[in-house]
Each structure stands twice: as structure tokens, then as C-alpha cells.
CSV table of C-alpha atoms in Angstrom, one decimal:
chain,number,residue,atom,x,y,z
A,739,UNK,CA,0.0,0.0,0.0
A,740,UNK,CA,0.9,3.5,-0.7
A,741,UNK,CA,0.2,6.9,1.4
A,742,UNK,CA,-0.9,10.1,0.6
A,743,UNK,CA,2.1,12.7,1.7
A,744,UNK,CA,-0.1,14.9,4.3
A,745,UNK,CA,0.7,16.3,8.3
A,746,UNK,CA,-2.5,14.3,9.4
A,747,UNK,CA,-2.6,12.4,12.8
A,748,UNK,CA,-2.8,9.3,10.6
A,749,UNK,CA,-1.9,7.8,7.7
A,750,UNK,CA,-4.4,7.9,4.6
A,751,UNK,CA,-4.2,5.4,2.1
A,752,UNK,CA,-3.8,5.9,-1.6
A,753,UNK,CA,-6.9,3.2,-1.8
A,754,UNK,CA,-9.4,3.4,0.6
A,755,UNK,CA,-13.2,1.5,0.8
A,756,UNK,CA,-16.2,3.7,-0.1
A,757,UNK,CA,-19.0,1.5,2.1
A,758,UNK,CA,-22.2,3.3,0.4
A,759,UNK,CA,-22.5,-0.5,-0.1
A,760,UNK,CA,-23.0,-1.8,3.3
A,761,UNK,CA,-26.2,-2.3,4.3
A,762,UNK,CA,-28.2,-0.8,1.5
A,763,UNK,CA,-30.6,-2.6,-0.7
A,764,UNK,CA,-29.3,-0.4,-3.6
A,765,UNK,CA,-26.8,-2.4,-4.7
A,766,UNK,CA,-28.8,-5.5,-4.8
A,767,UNK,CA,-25.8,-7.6,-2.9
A,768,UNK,CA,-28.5,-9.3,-0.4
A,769,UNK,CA,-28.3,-9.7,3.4
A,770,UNK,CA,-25.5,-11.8,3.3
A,771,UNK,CA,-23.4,-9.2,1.8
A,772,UNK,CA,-24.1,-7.3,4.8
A,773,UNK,CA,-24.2,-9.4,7.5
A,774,UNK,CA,-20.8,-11.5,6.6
A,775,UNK,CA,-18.9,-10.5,3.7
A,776,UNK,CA,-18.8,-6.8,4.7
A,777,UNK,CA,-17.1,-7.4,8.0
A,778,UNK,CA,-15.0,-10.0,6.2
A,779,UNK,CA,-13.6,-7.2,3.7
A,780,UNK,CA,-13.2,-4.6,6.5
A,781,UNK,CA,-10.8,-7.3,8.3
A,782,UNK,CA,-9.0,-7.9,5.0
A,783,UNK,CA,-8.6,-4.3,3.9
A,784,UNK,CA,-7.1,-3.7,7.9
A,785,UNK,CA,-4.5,-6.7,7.1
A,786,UNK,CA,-3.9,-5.1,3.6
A,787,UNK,CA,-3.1,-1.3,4.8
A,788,UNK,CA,-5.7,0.1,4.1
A,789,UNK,CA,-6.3,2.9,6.4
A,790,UNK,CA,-9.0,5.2,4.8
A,791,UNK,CA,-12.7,3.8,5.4
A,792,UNK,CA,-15.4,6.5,4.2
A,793,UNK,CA,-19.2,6.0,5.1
A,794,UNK,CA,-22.0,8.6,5.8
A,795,UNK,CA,-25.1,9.3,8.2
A,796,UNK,CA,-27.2,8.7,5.2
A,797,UNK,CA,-25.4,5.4,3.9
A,798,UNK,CA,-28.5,2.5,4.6
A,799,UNK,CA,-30.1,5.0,7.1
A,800,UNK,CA,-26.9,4.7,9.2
A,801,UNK,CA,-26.5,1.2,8.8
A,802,UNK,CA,-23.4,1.1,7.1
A,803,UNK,CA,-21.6,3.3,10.0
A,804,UNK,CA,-23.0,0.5,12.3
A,805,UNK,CA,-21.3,-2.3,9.8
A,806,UNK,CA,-18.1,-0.4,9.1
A,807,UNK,CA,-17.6,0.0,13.4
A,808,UNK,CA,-18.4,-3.7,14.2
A,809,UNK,CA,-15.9,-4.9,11.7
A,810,UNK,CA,-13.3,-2.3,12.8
A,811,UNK,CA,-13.7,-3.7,16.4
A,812,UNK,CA,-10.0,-2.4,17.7
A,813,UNK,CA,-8.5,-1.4,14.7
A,814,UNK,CA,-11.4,1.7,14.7
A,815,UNK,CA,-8.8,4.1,16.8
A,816,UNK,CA,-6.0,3.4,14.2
A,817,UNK,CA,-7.7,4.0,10.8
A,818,UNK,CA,-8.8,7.4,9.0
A,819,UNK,CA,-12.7,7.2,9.8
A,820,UNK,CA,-14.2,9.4,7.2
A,821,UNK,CA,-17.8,10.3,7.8
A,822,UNK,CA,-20.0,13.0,6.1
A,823,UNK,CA,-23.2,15.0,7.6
A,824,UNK,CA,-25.7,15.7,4.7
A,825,UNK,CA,-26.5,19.7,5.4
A,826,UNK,CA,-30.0,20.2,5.1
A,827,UNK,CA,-31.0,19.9,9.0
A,828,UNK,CA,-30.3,23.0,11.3
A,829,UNK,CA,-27.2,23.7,12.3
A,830,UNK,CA,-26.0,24.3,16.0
A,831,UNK,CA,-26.8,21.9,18.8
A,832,UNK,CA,-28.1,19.3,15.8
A,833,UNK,CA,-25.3,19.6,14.3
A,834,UNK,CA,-23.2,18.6,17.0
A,835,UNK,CA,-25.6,15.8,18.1
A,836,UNK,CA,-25.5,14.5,14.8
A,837,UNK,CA,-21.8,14.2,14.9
A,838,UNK,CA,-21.9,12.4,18.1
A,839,UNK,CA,-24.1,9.9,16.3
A,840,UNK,CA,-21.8,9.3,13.9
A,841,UNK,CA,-19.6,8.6,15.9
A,842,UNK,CA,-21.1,6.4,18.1
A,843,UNK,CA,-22.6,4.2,15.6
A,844,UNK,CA,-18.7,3.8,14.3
A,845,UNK,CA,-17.9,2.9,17.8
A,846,UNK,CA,-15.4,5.6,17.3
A,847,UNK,CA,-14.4,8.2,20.2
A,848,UNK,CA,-14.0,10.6,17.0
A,849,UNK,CA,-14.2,11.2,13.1
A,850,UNK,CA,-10.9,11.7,11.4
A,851,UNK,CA,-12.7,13.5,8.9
A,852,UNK,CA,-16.3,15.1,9.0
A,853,UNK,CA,-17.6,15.7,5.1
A,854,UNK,CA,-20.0,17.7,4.2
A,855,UNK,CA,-21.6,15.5,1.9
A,856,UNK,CA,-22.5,18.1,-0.7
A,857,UNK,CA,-23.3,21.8,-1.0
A,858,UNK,CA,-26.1,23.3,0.6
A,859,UNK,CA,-28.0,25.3,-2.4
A,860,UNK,CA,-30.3,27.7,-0.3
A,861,UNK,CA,-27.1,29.0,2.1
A,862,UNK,CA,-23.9,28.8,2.1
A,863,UNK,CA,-21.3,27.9,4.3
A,864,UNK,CA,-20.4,30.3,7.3
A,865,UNK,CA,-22.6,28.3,9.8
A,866,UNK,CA,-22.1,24.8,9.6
A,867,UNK,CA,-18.3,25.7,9.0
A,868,UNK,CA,-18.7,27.6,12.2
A,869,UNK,CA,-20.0,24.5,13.9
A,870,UNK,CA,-17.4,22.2,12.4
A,871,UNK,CA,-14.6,24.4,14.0
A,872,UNK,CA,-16.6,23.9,17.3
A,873,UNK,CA,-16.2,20.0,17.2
A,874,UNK,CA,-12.5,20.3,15.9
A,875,UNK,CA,-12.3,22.4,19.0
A,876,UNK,CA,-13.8,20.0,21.6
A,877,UNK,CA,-11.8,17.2,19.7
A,878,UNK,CA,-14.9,15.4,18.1
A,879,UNK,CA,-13.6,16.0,14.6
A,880,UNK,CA,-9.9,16.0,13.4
A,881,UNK,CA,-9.8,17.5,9.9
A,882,UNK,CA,-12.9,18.8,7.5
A,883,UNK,CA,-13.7,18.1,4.2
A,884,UNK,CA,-16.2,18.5,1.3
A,885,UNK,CA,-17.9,16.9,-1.1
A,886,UNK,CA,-18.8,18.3,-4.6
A,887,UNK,CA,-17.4,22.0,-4.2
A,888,UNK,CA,-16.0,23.8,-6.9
A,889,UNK,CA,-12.5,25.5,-5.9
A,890,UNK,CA,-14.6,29.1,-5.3
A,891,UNK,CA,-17.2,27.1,-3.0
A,892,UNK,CA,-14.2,25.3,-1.3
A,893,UNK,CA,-11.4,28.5,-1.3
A,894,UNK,CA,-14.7,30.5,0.6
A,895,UNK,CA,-15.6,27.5,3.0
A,896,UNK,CA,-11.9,27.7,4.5
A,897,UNK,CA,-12.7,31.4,5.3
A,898,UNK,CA,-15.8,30.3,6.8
A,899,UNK,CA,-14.0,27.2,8.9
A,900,UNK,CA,-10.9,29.6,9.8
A,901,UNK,CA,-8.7,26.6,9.2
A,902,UNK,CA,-8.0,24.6,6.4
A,903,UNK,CA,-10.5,22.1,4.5
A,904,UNK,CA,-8.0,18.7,4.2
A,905,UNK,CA,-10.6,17.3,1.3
A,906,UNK,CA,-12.9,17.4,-1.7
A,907,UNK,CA,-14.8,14.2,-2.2
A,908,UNK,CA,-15.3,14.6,-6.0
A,909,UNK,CA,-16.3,11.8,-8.6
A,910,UNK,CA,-12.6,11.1,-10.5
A,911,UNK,CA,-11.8,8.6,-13.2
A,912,UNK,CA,-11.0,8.5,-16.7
A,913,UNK,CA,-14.4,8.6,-17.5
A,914,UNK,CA,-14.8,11.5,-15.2
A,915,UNK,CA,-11.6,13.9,-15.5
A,916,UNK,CA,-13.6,17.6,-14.7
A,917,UNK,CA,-11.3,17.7,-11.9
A,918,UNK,CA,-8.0,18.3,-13.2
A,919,UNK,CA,-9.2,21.7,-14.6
A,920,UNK,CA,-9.1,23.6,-11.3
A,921,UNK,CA,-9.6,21.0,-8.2
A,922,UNK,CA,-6.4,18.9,-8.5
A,923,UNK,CA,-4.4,22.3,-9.3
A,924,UNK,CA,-5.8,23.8,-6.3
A,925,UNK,CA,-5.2,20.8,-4.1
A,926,UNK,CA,-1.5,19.8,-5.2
A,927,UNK,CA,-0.8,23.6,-4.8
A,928,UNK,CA,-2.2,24.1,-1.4
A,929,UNK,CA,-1.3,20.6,0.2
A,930,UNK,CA,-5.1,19.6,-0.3
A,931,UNK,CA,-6.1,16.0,-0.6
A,932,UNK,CA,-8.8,14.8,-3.5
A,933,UNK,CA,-10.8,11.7,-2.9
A,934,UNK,CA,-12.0,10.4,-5.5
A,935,UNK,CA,-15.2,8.6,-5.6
A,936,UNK,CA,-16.7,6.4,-8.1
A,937,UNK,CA,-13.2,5.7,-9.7
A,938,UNK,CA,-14.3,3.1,-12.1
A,939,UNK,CA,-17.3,4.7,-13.2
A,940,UNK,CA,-19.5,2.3,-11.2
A,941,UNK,CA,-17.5,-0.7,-12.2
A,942,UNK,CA,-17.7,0.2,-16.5
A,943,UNK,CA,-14.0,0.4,-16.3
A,944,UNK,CA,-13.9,-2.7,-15.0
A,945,UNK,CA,-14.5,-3.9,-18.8
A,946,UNK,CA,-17.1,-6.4,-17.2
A,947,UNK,CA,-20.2,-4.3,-18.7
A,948,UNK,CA,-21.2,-4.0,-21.8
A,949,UNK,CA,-24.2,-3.7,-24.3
A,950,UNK,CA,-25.1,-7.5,-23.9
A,951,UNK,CA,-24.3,-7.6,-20.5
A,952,UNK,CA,-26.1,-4.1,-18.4
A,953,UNK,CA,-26.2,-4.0,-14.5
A,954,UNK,CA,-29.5,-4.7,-13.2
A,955,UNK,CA,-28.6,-3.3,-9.5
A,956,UNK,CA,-30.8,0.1,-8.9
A,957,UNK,CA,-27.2,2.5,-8.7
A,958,UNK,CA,-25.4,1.3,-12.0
A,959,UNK,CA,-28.6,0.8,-14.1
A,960,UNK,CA,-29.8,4.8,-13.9
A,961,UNK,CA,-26.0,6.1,-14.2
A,962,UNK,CA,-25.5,7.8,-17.4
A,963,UNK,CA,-22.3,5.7,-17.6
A,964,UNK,CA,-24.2,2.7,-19.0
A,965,UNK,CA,-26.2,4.4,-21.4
A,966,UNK,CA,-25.8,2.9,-25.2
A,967,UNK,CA,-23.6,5.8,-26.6
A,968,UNK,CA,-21.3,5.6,-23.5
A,969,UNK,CA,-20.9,2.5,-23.6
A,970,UNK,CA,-20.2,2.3,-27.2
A,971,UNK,CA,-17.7,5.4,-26.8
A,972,UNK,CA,-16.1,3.7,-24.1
A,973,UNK,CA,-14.9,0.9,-26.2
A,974,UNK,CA,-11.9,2.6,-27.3
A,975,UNK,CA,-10.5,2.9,-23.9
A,976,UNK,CA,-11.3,-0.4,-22.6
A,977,UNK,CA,-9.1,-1.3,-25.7
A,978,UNK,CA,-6.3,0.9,-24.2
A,979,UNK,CA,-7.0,-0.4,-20.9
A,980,UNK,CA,-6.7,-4.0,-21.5
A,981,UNK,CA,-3.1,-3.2,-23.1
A,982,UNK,CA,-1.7,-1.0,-20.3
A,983,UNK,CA,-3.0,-3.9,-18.2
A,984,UNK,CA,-1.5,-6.9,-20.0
A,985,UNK,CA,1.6,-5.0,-19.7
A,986,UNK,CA,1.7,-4.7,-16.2
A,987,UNK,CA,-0.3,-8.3,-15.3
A,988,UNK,CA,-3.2,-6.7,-14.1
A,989,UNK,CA,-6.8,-6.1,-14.9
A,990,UNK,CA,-8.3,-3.3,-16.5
A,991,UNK,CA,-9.5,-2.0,-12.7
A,992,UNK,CA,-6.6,-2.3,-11.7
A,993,UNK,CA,-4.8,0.1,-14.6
A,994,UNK,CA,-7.7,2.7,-14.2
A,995,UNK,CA,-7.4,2.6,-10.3
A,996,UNK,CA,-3.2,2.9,-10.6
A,997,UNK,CA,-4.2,6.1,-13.2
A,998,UNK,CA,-6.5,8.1,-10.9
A,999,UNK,CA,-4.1,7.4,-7.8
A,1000,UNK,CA,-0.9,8.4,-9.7
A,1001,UNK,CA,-1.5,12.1,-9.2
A,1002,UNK,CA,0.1,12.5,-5.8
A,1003,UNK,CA,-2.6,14.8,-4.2
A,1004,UNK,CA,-5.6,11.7,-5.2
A,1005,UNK,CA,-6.7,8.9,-3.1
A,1006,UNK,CA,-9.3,6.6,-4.6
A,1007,UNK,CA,-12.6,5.3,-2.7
A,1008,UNK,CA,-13.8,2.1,-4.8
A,1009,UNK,CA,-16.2,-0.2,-3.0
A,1010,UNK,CA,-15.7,-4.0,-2.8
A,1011,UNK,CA,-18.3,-6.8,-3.7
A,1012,UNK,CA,-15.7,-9.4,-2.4
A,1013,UNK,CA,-12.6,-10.5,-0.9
A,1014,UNK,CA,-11.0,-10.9,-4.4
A,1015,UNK,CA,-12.2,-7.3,-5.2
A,1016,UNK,CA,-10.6,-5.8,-2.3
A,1017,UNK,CA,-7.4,-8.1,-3.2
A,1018,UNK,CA,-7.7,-6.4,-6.6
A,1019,UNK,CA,-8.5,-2.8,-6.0
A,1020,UNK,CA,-5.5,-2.7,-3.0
A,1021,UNK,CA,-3.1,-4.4,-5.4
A,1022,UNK,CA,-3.4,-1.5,-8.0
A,1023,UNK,CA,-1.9,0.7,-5.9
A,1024,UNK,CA,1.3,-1.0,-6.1
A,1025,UNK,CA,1.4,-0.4,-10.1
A,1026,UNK,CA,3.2,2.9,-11.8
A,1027,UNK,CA,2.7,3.9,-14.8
A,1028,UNK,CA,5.1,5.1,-17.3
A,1029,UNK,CA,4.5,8.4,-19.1
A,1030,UNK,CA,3.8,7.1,-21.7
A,1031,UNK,CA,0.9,4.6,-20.3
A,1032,UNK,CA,-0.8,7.7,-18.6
A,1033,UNK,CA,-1.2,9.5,-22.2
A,1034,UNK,CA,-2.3,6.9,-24.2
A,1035,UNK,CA,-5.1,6.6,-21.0
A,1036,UNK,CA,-5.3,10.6,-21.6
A,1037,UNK,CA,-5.4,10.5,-25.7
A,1038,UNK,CA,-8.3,7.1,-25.2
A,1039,UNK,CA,-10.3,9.2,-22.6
A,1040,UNK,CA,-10.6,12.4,-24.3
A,1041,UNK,CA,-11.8,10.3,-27.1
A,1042,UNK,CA,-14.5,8.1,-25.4
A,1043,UNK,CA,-15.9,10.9,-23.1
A,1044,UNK,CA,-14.6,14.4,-24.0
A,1045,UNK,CA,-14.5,16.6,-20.4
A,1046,UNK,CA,-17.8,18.3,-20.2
A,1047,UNK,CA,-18.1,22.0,-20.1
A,1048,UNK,CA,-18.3,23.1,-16.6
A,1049,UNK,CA,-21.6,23.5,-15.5
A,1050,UNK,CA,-23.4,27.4,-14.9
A,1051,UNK,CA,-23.8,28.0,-11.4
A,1052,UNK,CA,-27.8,27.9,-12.7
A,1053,UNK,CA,-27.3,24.2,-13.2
A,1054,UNK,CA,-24.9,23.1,-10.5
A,1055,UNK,CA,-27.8,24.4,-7.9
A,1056,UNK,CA,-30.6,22.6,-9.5
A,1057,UNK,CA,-27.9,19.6,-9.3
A,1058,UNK,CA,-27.2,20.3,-5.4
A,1059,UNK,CA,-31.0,20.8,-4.7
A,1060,UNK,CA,-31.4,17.4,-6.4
A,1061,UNK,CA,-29.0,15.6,-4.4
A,1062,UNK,CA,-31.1,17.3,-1.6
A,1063,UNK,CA,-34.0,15.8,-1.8
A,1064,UNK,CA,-32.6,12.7,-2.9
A,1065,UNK,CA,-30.7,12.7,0.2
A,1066,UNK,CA,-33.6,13.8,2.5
A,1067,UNK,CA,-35.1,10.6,3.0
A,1068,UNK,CA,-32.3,9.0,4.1
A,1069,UNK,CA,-31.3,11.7,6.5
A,1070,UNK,CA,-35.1,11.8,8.3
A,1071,UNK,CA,-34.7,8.4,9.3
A,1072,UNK,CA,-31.1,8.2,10.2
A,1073,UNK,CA,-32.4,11.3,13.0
A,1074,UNK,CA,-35.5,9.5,14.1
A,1075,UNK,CA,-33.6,6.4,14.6
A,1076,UNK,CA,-31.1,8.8,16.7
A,1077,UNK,CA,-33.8,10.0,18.5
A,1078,UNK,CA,-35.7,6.4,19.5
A,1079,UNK,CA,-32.5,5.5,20.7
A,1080,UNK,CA,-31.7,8.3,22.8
A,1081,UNK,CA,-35.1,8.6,24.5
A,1082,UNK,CA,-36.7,4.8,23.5
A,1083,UNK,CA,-40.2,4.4,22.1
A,1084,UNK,CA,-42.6,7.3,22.8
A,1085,UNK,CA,-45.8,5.8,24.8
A,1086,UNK,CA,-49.1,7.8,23.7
């Protein structure tokens, strides 16, 4: 395993494990997904080096911070526990309480890193920053991060926090490169850290999908990734792909993953189905590639999914207020579950 190159009280990982996965019927892995093989991967991913584990509040309705803690057990204090607070409730004592939560559904006497999970589009960020300085202060929360900000939302949220803002959770991959314009500039620059979610593009670089082959599972079958003239755009790189692969002995995951980690400010967050997935996606980090390998990546990108223009700031609130209410659901009863265990079942 390889480590990014930060001051933080503990090592992060160049691969980490996203756990969106864990406990959600989403992904259509089952209950015994959940109940064995997560834990199973947790241990293994420990053994591995792995030390960045990323969940949220609204992961499964807090399930997945329950799974992620349990199959920590001990190792909890010496990993980088990344959580994320979805920022639509108040802010103040909620806030605060909400963090606690986290927390103690990770089993965790604190969050390395507290997210927030995406931008708020009806305010912006001076009061929940002001209440994430607050937990740092108390010793709750270690180092604060994003999700989703351009460099303006993120350059103005470190005003707001009075301290730096260690990460931007933003989707990265070949399929997905609208970071490197200002985000990874920004980051490398100012000793920023980019984690990078979704780095296979739901699994299409894997080279496992294709137009005779589609997902079925609810996440991967509504992405835009696995639409017919993606796919068929994509074929060019998976061509690339499998090369750079061969050359190295590995799988086309494994090249894409070893591409989006090369950039020395990027950690990647790929989930696991299995054991030999999380064998797989850990291994990657061990492979450099050449200059060479990474334009040939760069020339086959560009040509299977040009960079989109950056989006108006019109369209990138109607995207935030989407993820909003998307996001809403989950978030009511991951609170109402806090509360019924705080105070037990209300008698009428």
C-alpha cells in the first residue's frame, strides 16, 4: 500500500473503501453481503493497509456506519474514519448531536474527517463551518472536508471554517476527469487532498459491462455511464486499458485505479463486492505507470468521453437541490432512529 504525503494524525491510504455498499438494498448484494462478507472485507482491507474507510449518516439510514464500526472492532482508533453530515437539518446543537451519532454508531471516540456530503443550495457555508470548527475544537472531529465544491465554494468555505479544509470528495476517473481543470491544481498547490469517488465509473471500467451484459442493480442501471452511446464510446478505452493492463499483469481495474491514484494529491474510494475485489483494488496501488501509459489513458479518454463544459452555477444548484432531496429521505430516518434511541419508544 501506498500513502498520501499529508501532516494528518494518521496515515491515509492511496486506496481506501467507499462502504455506500454496506447495508443498502441499492446495490442488490443481499443480506448476506451485509451481514458476513462486509465485515470479512473490513478485516482484510485492515490486514492489507488500508487505512481510509469512508461511510455517511445517510449510507442505509446509518446502517453502514454501524457495519463499518463492528468490523473495525480495535483497529477503529487506528484508521482514517471518514464520515459525512448531509446539510440540510439545522445547524447548531443538531449539528453537534449529529456528529456524536456518527460517531457512536462507528464505535469511534472521534471522526478523522467530517464531510459535508454536498453543498447546501439555499445558504452557504459560514454556519455549519462555524460549527465544524466547534467539534475540531472539543476534539470530536480532526480535519474537515467536502464533497462536490467547486474550488470558489471550497477557497470560501476555508474562510468560513478559519482553518483549512484537508478534502474534496469529487467523482474522478477517466471517464470523469472535470477535476483536473481547477480542483487537482488547487489541491496539489495548497497541500489539499482529493478523494475520488466512483473511480471506475460504477464498475464500466472494469470492462465487465457492456451492451449485452447491463447491471440490473438500482445505482449502475440509472448512471449515465451505461447508457448505449457511453458504452459504445467507451470501447476505445477499454481497448487501451486492457493493453496497459496486460503490460503490467493486471486487470483493466486495476490500470484505471493505478491512473487516478498516480496524481500524488488523489486517493481513490472504490467499494468492494468481495474479498477478491478488495485483493484487486489494493493491489493497484502497487502499479506505476510510465508516461507514456498515462497519455495513451489521456489520448483514449478524451476520445470516449470528451470533459464536459463546466456547469453554470444555474445548473450546479438545480444539481445540489437534487441531491437534496434525494438525500432527504435518508437523512429523516437516520435522525429519528437517533432520537428512538436516545429517548426509547414514545408511549401515547
Amino acid at each position: 500500500m501506498r500513502y498520501l504525503n499529508t501532516d494528518t494524525a494518521k496515515r491515509i491510504s492511496k486506496i481506501g473503501l467507499g462502504t455506500w455498499q454496506f447495508g443498502s438494498k441499492e446495490w442488490g448484494y443481499g443480506a448476506e453481503y451485509s451481514e458476513r462478507s462486509a465485515h470479512a472485507i473490513v478485516r482484510r482491507a485492515v490486514a492489507l493497509g488500508v487505512t481510509l474507510f469512508d461511510t455517511a449518516e445517510i449510507y442505509a439510514g446509518g446502517r453502514s456506519e454501524r457495519i463499518l464500526g463492528r468490523a473495525l472492532g480495535e483497529d477503529r482508533e487506528a484508521v482514517f474514519l471518514a464520515g459525512k453530515i448531509f446539510p440540510i437539518a439545522p445547524t447548531g446543537p443538531l449539528v453537534k448531536q449529529r456528529a456524536r451519532a456518527s460517531a457512536g454508531r462507528l464505535r469511534a471516540s472521534r471522526l478523522d474527517l467530517y464531510q459535508v456530503h454536498c453543498p447546501n443550495p439555499l445558504s452557504d457555508d459560514r454556519a455549519i463551518m462555524g460549527d465544524m470548527r466547534i467539534l475540531q475544537d472539543t476534539g470530536l472531529v480532526g480535519e474537515v472536508g467536502v464533497s462536490d465544491y467547486s474550488v470558489e465554494r471550497w477557497r470560501s468555505a476555508e474562510v468560513a471554517l478559519g482553518n483549512r479544509i484537508l478534502s474534496n470528495q469529487v467523482e474522478y476517473s477517466l471517464l470523469a476527469r472535470g477535476p483536473e481543470t481547477t480542483l487537482l491544481p488547487f489541491a496539489q498547490q495548497h497541500g489539499r487532498v482529493i478523494i475520488a469517488f466512483s473511480p471506475l465509473a460504477h464498475g464500466l471500467l472494469s470492462g465487465r459491462y457492456h451492451e449485452a451484459n447491463l447491471p440490473s442493480d438500482r445505482v449502475r442501471a440509472t448512471s449515465p455511464h451505461f447508457r448505449p452511446e457511453r458504452l459504445a464510446r467507451t470501447a476505445r478505452l477499454l481497448r487501451v486499458l486492457r493493453e496497459v493492463a496486460d503490460a503490467h499483469s493486471a486487470t483493466p481495474a486495476q490500470a484505471a485505479l493505478a491512473w487516478t491514484v498516480r496524481h500524488p494529491a488523489v486517493a481513490a474510494i472504490p467499494g468492494a463486492s468481495s474479498l477478491e475485489q478488495l485483493e484487486s483494488n489494493v493491489a493497484a496501488a502497487e502499479i506505476v505507470l510510465s508516461d507514456d501509459e498515462d497519455q495513451a489513458l489521456r489520448d483514449a479518454s478524451s476520445w470516449s468521453c470528451a470533459p464536459a463544459p463546466l456547469p453554470s452555477p444555474v445548473r450546479r444548484n438545480v444539481d445540489m437541490f437534487r441531491h437534496t432531496l434525494r438525500g432527504g429521505p435518508y437523512l429523516a430516518r437516520t435522525i429519528w432512529q437517533d432520537v428512538r434511541s436516545s429517548f426509547g419508544r414514545f408511549a401515547w
